[in-house]
Amino acid sequence: MAMKASLHTRIVAVAALSMGFSLISSAFSFYYVKVFLNYYQIKESWFQFSQTLFLVWNAINDPLFAYCQDSTNFRCSRTRRESVLYAAPLFALSFIVPWFPWGNPDTLQPWVTGIHLITALCFWDTMYTYVGLAGCCLFTEMTDDNTERLKMVKYNQIGYLLGSSSIFVLQYMSDQLENFQVFQVTSICVAVVSCLLMMYCGKHAHTERELQYENDVQCGKPKIIKSQEYSYFTLTKQILFNRDFLAFVTVNFFQEFHRTFVSNFFAVIADQLIVKGAIPPIVRSLFYGASSTGPKLVVIFGTGIVGRFGYYKVIRYSQIFMIAYGLIYYMTGPINHWCVMFFMLIDSCLADSVFSLFNLPLSDIADNDLARYTRRHPVTSMVYGMNALVVKPAISLSPMLVVSILNSYGYDRLKDGKLGATNVSSLNTAMFNLLCLFPFIIGCVQFCSWSFYTIREKKTIDITLLVGTGEDSL
């Protein structure tokens, strides 16, 4: 029973990481595009250039940090929890950087704002990657029991749910970004709370392997140094050419593309399609907050369904549903403001809630890799790093594509008040078409790719444990 309580405590520590991570990551994704486009008035050329450099840095840092965490014995990378502990303050700092312009936005040279965005994105992604990789590996290496892993999904979503409240807090305190100074002060408070939560995880989230290592040291067994029997390029080839991995990362790439579109342009599109005065301000704030909290509630109350049917079928059915509602709403057209809000919430909830399950197939892929190559220790970070190598370019490609499309319909002129009524109507139609066609097209591609994923065996899961009773409950 003591061991069970110990595992529960460590799972709660990982949930604290999820909450701290979500506090700043959800707010960063929600605000940075809007702040740089509308408040700093960044030029499209600099925005596209920044996203291109961001894409390149994304492609480089994930596998490098992954190999570093799997193969080095520095204090900041010796264990997964220590990686979180020492990187937490820098991660929190990277969240604050975008919200403080390098001068008066009205008089700054375009290149200054461009360099500011490049610095903010690269600094943010460096820390996001380092902490995120460690957190994902904690999920996989905390336990290899699928029941406990699904329980961790539930607890993590509770953490993400609490963390996503940062959007509502920032919206409310800043009067929907109208009072930017209050937004800046509130963002600092959010960063401090996030840092403390992540450091708590860094103190308490011991993995089974780490506990076993500590027991071996106490028993006088020789110290085992972390090393790799394969070179970096051999490891990369072994992971990238796995059929299940290729099928999964294709699905994940388009899922990230969809999620980035929803998170970055939710407020931009909603502000345009749902004009001011159409709904009360408090309803609008709740609507924006629900775009982040809704997916977490779906996962928290839906873990039983995942346990009953398995993640493969749940992901498959979600793809069918996404194809259906995208096509249906495109055919019916925008009926009224409430229907637009309802559709946007469904799309946001499905995109994020399904993505929350993706650590389960990645963990299975990492487990299979460990057994297939009889490794001395797992290369979990490399599996997640290779996944990020393929997937994270979508974070840059999505806003680049959407900004290009919107500006072709005059969005850049709309911000200056130079767009006529006819062109505004065309811009609104383009935004609505993006809302409908993105899920339809992406769902079709994902449906085809997911058919090649072979780890489909339904594992027996005790659903009663997912509810949490007695000492296992929060």
CSV table of C-alpha atoms in Angstrom, one decimal:
chain,number,residue,atom,x,y,z
A,1,MET,CA,0.0,0.0,0.0
A,2,ALA,CA,2.9,2.3,0.7
A,3,MET,CA,4.2,1.8,-2.8
A,4,LYS,CA,0.8,2.6,-4.2
A,5,ALA,CA,0.6,5.9,-2.2
A,6,SER,CA,4.1,6.7,-3.4
A,7,LEU,CA,3.1,6.2,-7.0
A,8,HIS,CA,0.0,8.4,-6.4
A,9,THR,CA,2.2,11.2,-4.9
A,10,ARG,CA,4.4,11.1,-8.0
A,11,ILE,CA,1.5,11.2,-10.3
A,12,VAL,CA,0.2,14.3,-8.5
A,13,ALA,CA,3.6,15.8,-9.0
A,14,VAL,CA,3.4,15.2,-12.7
A,15,ALA,CA,-0.1,16.8,-12.7
A,16,ALA,CA,1.5,19.8,-11.0
A,17,LEU,CA,3.9,20.1,-13.9
A,18,SER,CA,0.9,19.9,-16.3
A,19,MET,CA,-0.8,22.7,-14.5
A,20,GLY,CA,2.3,24.9,-14.5
A,21,PHE,CA,3.0,24.1,-18.1
A,22,SER,CA,-0.5,24.9,-19.2
A,23,LEU,CA,-0.7,28.2,-17.3
A,24,ILE,CA,1.9,29.7,-19.6
A,25,SER,CA,1.7,27.5,-22.8
A,26,SER,CA,-2.1,28.0,-23.3
A,27,ALA,CA,-1.8,31.8,-22.8
A,28,PHE,CA,1.3,32.1,-25.0
A,29,SER,CA,-0.4,30.3,-27.9
A,30,PHE,CA,-3.6,32.3,-27.4
A,31,TYR,CA,-2.0,35.7,-27.3
A,32,TYR,CA,1.3,36.0,-29.1
A,33,VAL,CA,-0.1,36.2,-32.7
A,34,LYS,CA,-2.7,38.7,-31.7
A,35,VAL,CA,-0.3,40.8,-29.7
A,36,PHE,CA,2.3,41.0,-32.5
A,37,LEU,CA,-0.2,41.5,-35.3
A,38,ASN,CA,-2.6,43.9,-33.6
A,39,TYR,CA,-0.7,45.6,-30.8
A,40,TYR,CA,2.9,45.7,-32.1
A,41,GLN,CA,1.7,46.0,-35.8
A,42,ILE,CA,4.4,43.7,-37.1
A,43,LYS,CA,4.9,43.6,-40.8
A,44,GLU,CA,3.9,40.5,-42.6
A,45,SER,CA,7.3,40.0,-44.1
A,46,TRP,CA,8.9,40.0,-40.6
A,47,PHE,CA,6.2,37.8,-39.3
A,48,GLN,CA,6.8,35.2,-42.0
A,49,PHE,CA,10.6,35.4,-41.6
A,50,SER,CA,10.3,34.9,-37.9
A,51,GLN,CA,8.0,31.9,-38.3
A,52,THR,CA,10.5,30.4,-40.9
A,53,LEU,CA,13.4,30.8,-38.4
A,54,PHE,CA,11.2,29.4,-35.7
A,55,LEU,CA,10.5,26.4,-37.9
A,56,VAL,CA,14.2,25.7,-38.5
A,57,TRP,CA,15.0,26.0,-34.8
A,58,ASN,CA,12.1,23.7,-34.0
A,59,ALA,CA,13.6,21.1,-36.3
A,60,ILE,CA,17.1,21.3,-34.8
A,61,ASN,CA,16.5,21.6,-31.0
A,62,ASP,CA,14.1,18.7,-30.4
A,63,PRO,CA,16.3,15.7,-31.4
A,64,LEU,CA,19.4,17.4,-29.9
A,65,PHE,CA,17.8,18.0,-26.6
A,66,ALA,CA,16.3,14.5,-26.7
A,67,TYR,CA,19.7,12.9,-27.3
A,68,CYS,CA,21.2,15.1,-24.5
A,69,GLN,CA,18.6,14.0,-22.0
A,70,ASP,CA,19.0,10.3,-22.9
A,71,SER,CA,22.8,10.2,-23.0
A,72,THR,CA,24.4,12.8,-20.7
A,73,ASN,CA,25.0,12.9,-17.0
A,74,PHE,CA,25.0,16.7,-16.3
A,75,ARG,CA,23.1,17.7,-13.3
A,76,CYS,CA,20.4,19.5,-15.4
A,77,SER,CA,19.8,16.4,-17.5
A,78,ARG,CA,20.7,13.5,-15.1
A,79,THR,CA,17.1,12.6,-14.4
A,80,ARG,CA,13.8,13.7,-15.9
A,81,ARG,CA,12.6,15.5,-12.8
A,82,GLU,CA,16.0,17.4,-12.5
A,83,SER,CA,15.6,18.6,-16.1
A,84,VAL,CA,12.2,20.1,-15.1
A,85,LEU,CA,13.6,21.5,-11.8
A,86,TYR,CA,16.5,23.5,-13.3
A,87,ALA,CA,14.7,24.6,-16.4
A,88,ALA,CA,11.5,25.8,-14.8
A,89,PRO,CA,12.7,29.4,-14.0
A,90,LEU,CA,14.0,30.0,-17.5
A,91,PHE,CA,10.8,28.5,-19.0
A,92,ALA,CA,8.7,31.0,-16.9
A,93,LEU,CA,11.0,33.8,-18.0
A,94,SER,CA,10.5,32.9,-21.7
A,95,PHE,CA,6.8,33.4,-21.3
A,96,ILE,CA,7.2,37.0,-20.2
A,97,VAL,CA,9.5,38.1,-23.0
A,98,PRO,CA,6.9,38.6,-25.7
A,99,TRP,CA,4.7,41.0,-23.7
A,100,PHE,CA,7.3,43.7,-23.2
A,101,PRO,CA,8.0,45.6,-26.4
A,102,TRP,CA,11.5,46.9,-27.1
A,103,GLY,CA,10.3,50.5,-27.2
A,104,ASN,CA,7.1,52.3,-28.2
A,105,PRO,CA,5.3,50.1,-30.7
A,106,ASP,CA,4.1,53.1,-32.7
A,107,THR,CA,7.6,54.4,-33.3
A,108,LEU,CA,9.7,51.2,-33.5
A,109,GLN,CA,11.4,50.3,-36.7
A,110,PRO,CA,9.9,47.1,-38.3
A,111,TRP,CA,13.1,45.2,-37.8
A,112,VAL,CA,13.1,45.8,-34.1
A,113,THR,CA,9.7,44.2,-33.7
A,114,GLY,CA,10.8,41.4,-36.0
A,115,ILE,CA,13.9,40.6,-33.9
A,116,HIS,CA,11.7,40.8,-30.8
A,117,LEU,CA,9.4,38.1,-32.2
A,118,ILE,CA,12.3,35.9,-33.3
A,119,THR,CA,13.9,36.1,-29.9
A,120,ALA,CA,10.7,35.4,-28.1
A,121,LEU,CA,9.8,32.4,-30.3
A,122,CYS,CA,13.2,30.8,-30.2
A,123,PHE,CA,13.7,31.4,-26.4
A,124,TRP,CA,10.2,30.1,-25.7
A,125,ASP,CA,10.6,27.0,-27.9
A,126,THR,CA,14.0,26.1,-26.4
A,127,MET,CA,12.5,26.0,-22.9
A,128,TYR,CA,9.2,24.5,-24.1
A,129,THR,CA,11.1,21.7,-25.7
A,130,TYR,CA,13.4,21.0,-22.8
A,131,VAL,CA,10.7,20.9,-20.2
A,132,GLY,CA,8.2,19.3,-22.5
A,133,LEU,CA,10.4,16.4,-23.4
A,134,ALA,CA,11.2,15.7,-19.7
A,135,GLY,CA,7.5,15.9,-18.9
A,136,CYS,CA,6.6,13.4,-21.6
A,137,CYS,CA,9.3,11.0,-20.5
A,138,LEU,CA,8.0,11.2,-16.9
A,139,PHE,CA,4.6,10.1,-18.3
A,140,THR,CA,6.1,7.1,-20.1
A,141,GLU,CA,8.7,6.1,-17.4
A,142,MET,CA,6.7,6.7,-14.3
A,143,THR,CA,5.0,3.3,-14.8
A,144,ASP,CA,4.6,0.8,-17.7
A,145,ASP,CA,1.1,-0.2,-16.5
A,146,ASN,CA,-1.6,1.0,-18.9
A,147,THR,CA,-4.2,1.5,-16.1
A,148,GLU,CA,-1.9,3.9,-14.3
A,149,ARG,CA,-1.0,5.7,-17.5
A,150,LEU,CA,-4.6,6.4,-18.3
A,151,LYS,CA,-5.0,7.5,-14.7
A,152,MET,CA,-2.1,9.9,-15.3
A,153,VAL,CA,-3.9,11.2,-18.4
A,154,LYS,CA,-6.9,12.0,-16.2
A,155,TYR,CA,-4.8,13.7,-13.5
A,156,ASN,CA,-2.8,15.6,-16.1
A,157,GLN,CA,-5.9,16.9,-17.7
A,158,ILE,CA,-7.1,18.2,-14.3
A,159,GLY,CA,-3.8,20.0,-14.1
A,160,TYR,CA,-4.2,21.3,-17.6
A,161,LEU,CA,-7.8,22.4,-16.8
A,162,LEU,CA,-6.7,24.4,-13.8
A,163,GLY,CA,-3.8,25.8,-15.8
A,164,SER,CA,-5.9,26.9,-18.8
A,165,SER,CA,-7.7,29.3,-16.5
A,166,SER,CA,-4.9,31.7,-17.2
A,167,ILE,CA,-6.6,32.8,-20.4
A,168,PHE,CA,-9.8,33.7,-18.6
A,169,VAL,CA,-7.8,35.5,-15.9
A,170,LEU,CA,-5.7,37.5,-18.4
A,171,GLN,CA,-8.8,38.3,-20.5
A,172,TYR,CA,-10.7,39.5,-17.4
A,173,MET,CA,-7.9,41.4,-15.8
A,174,SER,CA,-6.8,43.2,-19.0
A,175,ASP,CA,-10.4,43.9,-20.2
A,176,GLN,CA,-9.8,41.6,-23.3
A,177,LEU,CA,-6.3,43.1,-23.9
A,178,GLU,CA,-7.6,46.7,-23.8
A,179,ASN,CA,-5.5,47.5,-20.7
A,180,PHE,CA,-2.1,46.2,-21.9
A,181,GLN,CA,-0.2,47.2,-18.7
A,182,VAL,CA,-2.5,45.2,-16.5
A,183,PHE,CA,-2.0,42.3,-19.0
A,184,GLN,CA,1.8,42.6,-18.5
A,185,VAL,CA,1.6,42.6,-14.7
A,186,THR,CA,-0.8,39.7,-14.6
A,187,SER,CA,1.4,37.7,-17.0
A,188,ILE,CA,4.3,38.0,-14.5
A,189,CYS,CA,2.1,36.7,-11.7
A,190,VAL,CA,1.1,33.8,-13.9
A,191,ALA,CA,4.7,33.0,-14.7
A,192,VAL,CA,5.7,32.9,-11.0
A,193,VAL,CA,2.9,30.5,-10.1
A,194,SER,CA,3.8,28.3,-13.1
A,195,CYS,CA,7.5,28.2,-12.0
A,196,LEU,CA,6.6,27.1,-8.5
A,197,LEU,CA,4.4,24.3,-9.7
A,198,MET,CA,7.0,23.0,-12.1
A,199,MET,CA,9.7,23.1,-9.4
A,200,TYR,CA,7.4,21.1,-7.2
A,201,CYS,CA,7.3,18.4,-9.9
A,202,GLY,CA,11.1,18.6,-10.2
A,203,LYS,CA,11.4,17.8,-6.5
A,204,HIS,CA,8.9,14.9,-6.2
A,205,ALA,CA,8.4,13.2,-9.6
A,206,HIS,CA,10.7,10.2,-9.2
A,207,THR,CA,10.4,7.5,-11.9
A,208,GLU,CA,10.6,3.8,-11.2
A,209,ARG,CA,14.0,3.6,-12.8
A,210,GLU,CA,15.3,6.4,-10.7
A,211,LEU,CA,14.0,4.8,-7.5
A,212,GLN,CA,15.5,1.4,-8.5
A,213,TYR,CA,18.9,3.2,-9.1
A,214,GLU,CA,18.7,4.8,-5.7
A,215,ASN,CA,18.0,1.4,-4.1
A,216,ASP,CA,21.0,-0.1,-6.0
A,217,VAL,CA,23.3,2.6,-4.8
A,218,GLN,CA,22.2,2.0,-1.2
A,219,CYS,CA,22.8,-1.7,-1.6
A,220,GLY,CA,26.4,-1.0,-2.7
A,221,LYS,CA,25.9,-1.9,-6.4
A,222,PRO,CA,28.2,-0.1,-8.9
A,223,LYS,CA,27.0,3.2,-10.3
A,224,ILE,CA,25.5,3.0,-13.8
A,225,ILE,CA,26.4,5.8,-16.1
A,226,LYS,CA,23.9,6.8,-18.7
A,227,SER,CA,25.3,6.1,-22.2
A,228,GLN,CA,24.1,4.9,-25.6
A,229,GLU,CA,25.2,1.7,-27.5
A,230,TYR,CA,24.1,3.3,-30.8
A,231,SER,CA,25.2,6.6,-32.4
A,232,TYR,CA,22.8,9.5,-32.8
A,233,PHE,CA,22.2,8.8,-36.4
A,234,THR,CA,21.6,5.1,-35.9
A,235,LEU,CA,19.1,5.8,-33.2
A,236,THR,CA,17.4,8.3,-35.5
A,237,LYS,CA,17.2,5.8,-38.3
A,238,GLN,CA,15.8,3.0,-36.0
A,239,ILE,CA,13.0,5.3,-34.7
A,240,LEU,CA,12.1,7.1,-37.9
A,241,PHE,CA,11.7,4.0,-40.0
A,242,ASN,CA,9.3,2.3,-37.7
A,243,ARG,CA,6.0,1.8,-39.4
A,244,ASP,CA,3.9,2.6,-36.3
A,245,PHE,CA,6.0,5.7,-35.6
A,246,LEU,CA,5.5,7.0,-39.2
A,247,ALA,CA,1.8,6.4,-39.1
A,248,PHE,CA,1.5,8.2,-35.8
A,249,VAL,CA,3.6,11.2,-36.5
A,250,THR,CA,1.7,11.9,-39.7
A,251,VAL,CA,-1.5,12.0,-37.7
A,252,ASN,CA,0.2,14.1,-35.0
A,253,PHE,CA,1.6,16.6,-37.6
A,254,PHE,CA,-1.9,17.4,-38.9
A,255,GLN,CA,-3.3,17.4,-35.4
A,256,GLU,CA,-0.7,20.0,-34.3
A,257,PHE,CA,-1.4,22.0,-37.5
A,258,HIS,CA,-5.1,22.0,-36.6
A,259,ARG,CA,-4.5,22.8,-32.9
A,260,THR,CA,-2.2,25.7,-33.7
A,261,PHE,CA,-4.7,27.2,-36.1
A,262,VAL,CA,-7.4,27.0,-33.4
A,263,SER,CA,-5.3,28.3,-30.6
A,264,ASN,CA,-3.6,31.1,-32.5
A,265,PHE,CA,-6.6,32.4,-34.5
A,266,PHE,CA,-9.5,31.6,-32.2
A,267,ALA,CA,-9.6,35.2,-30.8
A,268,VAL,CA,-8.8,36.7,-34.2
A,269,ILE,CA,-11.6,35.0,-36.1
A,270,ALA,CA,-14.1,35.2,-33.3
A,271,ASP,CA,-13.5,39.0,-32.9
A,272,GLN,CA,-14.2,39.3,-36.7
A,273,LEU,CA,-17.2,37.0,-37.1
A,274,ILE,CA,-18.8,37.8,-33.7
A,275,VAL,CA,-18.7,41.6,-33.7
A,276,LYS,CA,-18.6,43.7,-30.6
A,277,GLY,CA,-22.0,44.2,-29.0
A,278,ALA,CA,-23.4,40.9,-30.5
A,279,ILE,CA,-22.8,39.2,-27.2
A,280,PRO,CA,-22.2,40.5,-23.7
A,281,PRO,CA,-18.5,41.0,-22.8
A,282,ILE,CA,-18.7,38.5,-19.9
A,283,VAL,CA,-20.0,35.9,-22.3
A,284,ARG,CA,-17.2,36.5,-24.7
A,285,SER,CA,-14.6,36.1,-21.9
A,286,LEU,CA,-16.3,32.8,-20.9
A,287,PHE,CA,-16.4,31.7,-24.5
A,288,TYR,CA,-12.6,32.3,-24.9
A,289,GLY,CA,-11.9,30.6,-21.6
A,290,ALA,CA,-14.1,27.6,-22.6
A,291,SER,CA,-11.9,27.1,-25.7
A,292,SER,CA,-9.2,26.0,-23.3
A,293,THR,CA,-11.1,24.5,-20.4
A,294,GLY,CA,-13.6,22.5,-22.5
A,295,PRO,CA,-11.1,20.0,-24.0
A,296,LYS,CA,-9.8,19.2,-20.5
A,297,LEU,CA,-13.3,18.5,-19.2
A,298,VAL,CA,-13.9,16.2,-22.2
A,299,VAL,CA,-10.8,14.1,-21.3
A,300,ILE,CA,-11.4,14.1,-17.6
A,301,PHE,CA,-15.0,12.7,-18.0
A,302,GLY,CA,-14.1,10.6,-21.0
A,303,THR,CA,-11.3,8.4,-19.7
A,304,GLY,CA,-13.7,5.6,-19.1
A,305,ILE,CA,-14.6,5.6,-22.8
A,306,VAL,CA,-10.9,5.4,-23.7
A,307,GLY,CA,-10.5,2.5,-21.2
A,308,ARG,CA,-13.4,0.6,-22.6
A,309,PHE,CA,-12.7,1.0,-26.3
A,310,GLY,CA,-8.9,1.7,-26.4
A,311,TYR,CA,-7.2,4.8,-27.7
A,312,TYR,CA,-7.0,3.5,-31.3
A,313,LYS,CA,-10.8,3.4,-31.8
A,314,VAL,CA,-11.4,6.7,-29.9
A,315,ILE,CA,-8.9,8.5,-32.2
A,316,ARG,CA,-10.4,6.8,-35.3
A,317,TYR,CA,-14.0,7.8,-34.3
A,318,SER,CA,-12.9,11.4,-33.7
A,319,GLN,CA,-11.5,11.6,-37.2
A,320,ILE,CA,-14.8,10.5,-38.7
A,321,PHE,CA,-16.7,13.0,-36.5
A,322,MET,CA,-14.3,15.8,-37.6
A,323,ILE,CA,-14.9,15.0,-41.3
A,324,ALA,CA,-18.6,15.0,-40.7
A,325,TYR,CA,-19.1,18.2,-38.8
A,326,GLY,CA,-16.7,20.2,-41.0
A,327,LEU,CA,-18.6,19.2,-44.1
A,328,ILE,CA,-22.0,19.7,-42.6
A,329,TYR,CA,-21.3,23.2,-41.2
A,330,TYR,CA,-19.7,24.2,-44.5
A,331,MET,CA,-22.8,23.2,-46.3
A,332,THR,CA,-25.2,25.0,-43.9
A,333,GLY,CA,-23.2,28.2,-43.6
A,334,PRO,CA,-23.0,30.6,-40.7
A,335,ILE,CA,-26.6,30.8,-39.3
A,336,ASN,CA,-26.0,33.2,-36.4
A,337,HIS,CA,-23.4,34.2,-33.8
A,338,TRP,CA,-24.4,31.4,-31.4
A,339,CYS,CA,-24.0,28.7,-34.0
A,340,VAL,CA,-20.6,30.1,-34.9
A,341,MET,CA,-19.6,30.0,-31.2
A,342,PHE,CA,-20.9,26.4,-30.9
A,343,PHE,CA,-19.0,25.2,-33.9
A,344,MET,CA,-15.8,26.8,-32.8
A,345,LEU,CA,-16.1,25.3,-29.3
A,346,ILE,CA,-16.7,21.8,-30.8
A,347,ASP,CA,-13.7,22.2,-33.1
A,348,SER,CA,-11.5,23.4,-30.3
A,349,CYS,CA,-12.6,20.7,-27.8
A,350,LEU,CA,-12.1,17.9,-30.3
A,351,ALA,CA,-8.7,19.1,-31.5
A,352,ASP,CA,-7.2,19.4,-28.0
A,353,SER,CA,-8.9,16.5,-26.3
A,354,VAL,CA,-7.8,14.0,-28.9
A,355,PHE,CA,-4.3,15.4,-28.8
A,356,SER,CA,-4.3,14.8,-25.0
A,357,LEU,CA,-4.4,11.0,-25.7
A,358,PHE,CA,-1.3,11.0,-28.0
A,359,ASN,CA,1.1,10.2,-25.2
A,360,LEU,CA,-0.5,6.8,-25.0
A,361,PRO,CA,0.5,5.6,-28.5
A,362,LEU,CA,3.9,7.3,-28.1
A,363,SER,CA,4.5,5.5,-24.9
A,364,ASP,CA,3.6,2.2,-26.6
A,365,ILE,CA,6.0,3.0,-29.4
A,366,ALA,CA,8.7,3.7,-26.9
A,367,ASP,CA,8.0,0.5,-25.0
A,368,ASN,CA,8.1,-1.5,-28.2
A,369,ASP,CA,11.4,0.2,-29.2
A,370,LEU,CA,13.0,-0.8,-25.8
A,371,ALA,CA,12.0,-4.4,-26.3
A,372,ARG,CA,12.8,-4.6,-30.0
A,373,TYR,CA,16.4,-3.5,-29.6
A,374,THR,CA,16.9,-4.9,-26.1
A,375,ARG,CA,18.3,-1.5,-25.0
A,376,ARG,CA,20.2,-1.1,-21.6
A,377,HIS,CA,18.0,1.9,-20.8
A,378,PRO,CA,15.0,3.5,-22.7
A,379,VAL,CA,15.5,6.2,-25.3
A,380,THR,CA,12.1,7.8,-24.5
A,381,SER,CA,13.4,11.3,-25.1
A,382,MET,CA,14.6,10.3,-28.6
A,383,VAL,CA,11.2,8.9,-29.4
A,384,TYR,CA,9.5,12.1,-28.3
A,385,GLY,CA,12.3,14.2,-29.9
A,386,MET,CA,11.9,12.5,-33.3
A,387,ASN,CA,8.1,13.0,-33.0
A,388,ALA,CA,8.7,16.7,-32.4
A,389,LEU,CA,11.2,16.9,-35.3
A,390,VAL,CA,8.4,15.9,-37.7
A,391,VAL,CA,5.5,17.5,-35.9
A,392,LYS,CA,6.6,20.9,-34.6
A,393,PRO,CA,7.1,22.5,-38.0
A,394,ALA,CA,3.3,22.6,-38.1
A,395,ILE,CA,3.4,25.2,-35.3
A,396,SER,CA,5.1,27.6,-37.8
A,397,LEU,CA,3.5,26.4,-41.0
A,398,SER,CA,0.0,26.8,-39.7
A,399,PRO,CA,0.1,30.6,-38.9
A,400,MET,CA,2.2,31.3,-41.9
A,401,LEU,CA,-0.4,29.8,-44.2
A,402,VAL,CA,-3.4,31.3,-42.4
A,403,VAL,CA,-1.9,34.8,-42.2
A,404,SER,CA,-1.0,34.6,-45.9
A,405,ILE,CA,-4.6,33.6,-46.7
A,406,LEU,CA,-6.2,36.3,-44.5
A,407,ASN,CA,-4.0,39.0,-45.8
A,408,SER,CA,-4.8,38.1,-49.3
A,409,TYR,CA,-8.4,39.0,-48.4
A,410,GLY,CA,-7.3,42.3,-46.8
A,411,TYR,CA,-6.9,41.5,-43.1
A,412,ASP,CA,-3.7,43.6,-43.0
A,413,ARG,CA,-5.7,46.6,-44.3
A,414,LEU,CA,-8.6,45.9,-41.9
A,415,LYS,CA,-6.4,46.6,-39.0
A,416,ASP,CA,-5.7,50.1,-40.4
A,417,GLY,CA,-9.4,50.7,-41.2
A,418,LYS,CA,-8.8,50.8,-44.9
A,419,LEU,CA,-11.0,47.8,-46.0
A,420,GLY,CA,-14.3,48.5,-47.6
A,421,ALA,CA,-17.6,46.8,-46.6
A,422,THR,CA,-17.6,44.4,-49.6
A,423,ASN,CA,-14.0,43.3,-48.9
A,424,VAL,CA,-14.9,42.8,-45.2
A,425,SER,CA,-17.7,40.5,-46.2
A,426,SER,CA,-15.2,38.5,-48.4
A,427,LEU,CA,-12.8,38.3,-45.5
A,428,ASN,CA,-15.5,37.0,-43.2
A,429,THR,CA,-16.4,34.3,-45.7
A,430,ALA,CA,-12.7,33.3,-46.0
A,431,MET,CA,-12.5,33.0,-42.2
A,432,PHE,CA,-15.6,30.9,-42.1
A,433,ASN,CA,-14.4,28.6,-44.9
A,434,LEU,CA,-11.1,28.1,-43.0
A,435,LEU,CA,-13.0,27.1,-39.9
A,436,CYS,CA,-15.0,24.4,-41.9
A,437,LEU,CA,-12.4,23.1,-44.4
A,438,PHE,CA,-9.5,22.7,-42.0
A,439,PRO,CA,-11.2,19.9,-39.9
A,440,PHE,CA,-12.7,18.3,-43.0
A,441,ILE,CA,-9.4,18.1,-45.0
A,442,ILE,CA,-7.2,17.3,-42.0
A,443,GLY,CA,-9.7,14.6,-40.8
A,444,CYS,CA,-9.5,12.8,-44.2
A,445,VAL,CA,-5.7,12.8,-44.2
A,446,GLN,CA,-5.5,11.5,-40.6
A,447,PHE,CA,-8.1,8.8,-41.3
A,448,CYS,CA,-5.9,7.4,-44.1
A,449,SER,CA,-2.7,7.6,-42.1
A,450,TRP,CA,-4.1,6.1,-38.9
A,451,SER,CA,-5.1,2.9,-40.8
A,452,PHE,CA,-1.4,2.0,-41.0
A,453,TYR,CA,-0.9,2.1,-37.2
A,454,THR,CA,-0.7,-1.6,-36.0
A,455,ILE,CA,-0.6,-1.3,-32.1
A,456,ARG,CA,-4.4,-1.8,-31.8
A,457,GLU,CA,-4.6,-4.5,-29.1
A,458,LYS,CA,-7.1,-3.5,-26.4
A,459,LYS,CA,-5.4,-3.7,-23.1
A,460,THR,CA,-7.5,-4.6,-20.0
A,461,ILE,CA,-8.0,-1.5,-17.8
A,462,ASP,CA,-9.8,-1.4,-14.4
A,463,ILE,CA,-12.2,1.5,-15.0
A,464,THR,CA,-12.9,1.8,-11.2
A,465,LEU,CA,-9.3,3.0,-10.7
A,466,LEU,CA,-9.8,5.8,-13.1
A,467,VAL,CA,-12.5,7.4,-10.8
A,468,GLY,CA,-10.1,7.4,-7.9
A,469,THR,CA,-11.3,6.4,-4.4
A,470,GLY,CA,-9.8,6.5,-1.0
A,471,GLU,CA,-6.1,7.3,-0.9
A,472,ASP,CA,-5.9,7.3,-4.7
A,473,SER,CA,-8.3,10.2,-5.1
A,474,LEU,CA,-7.4,13.9,-5.3
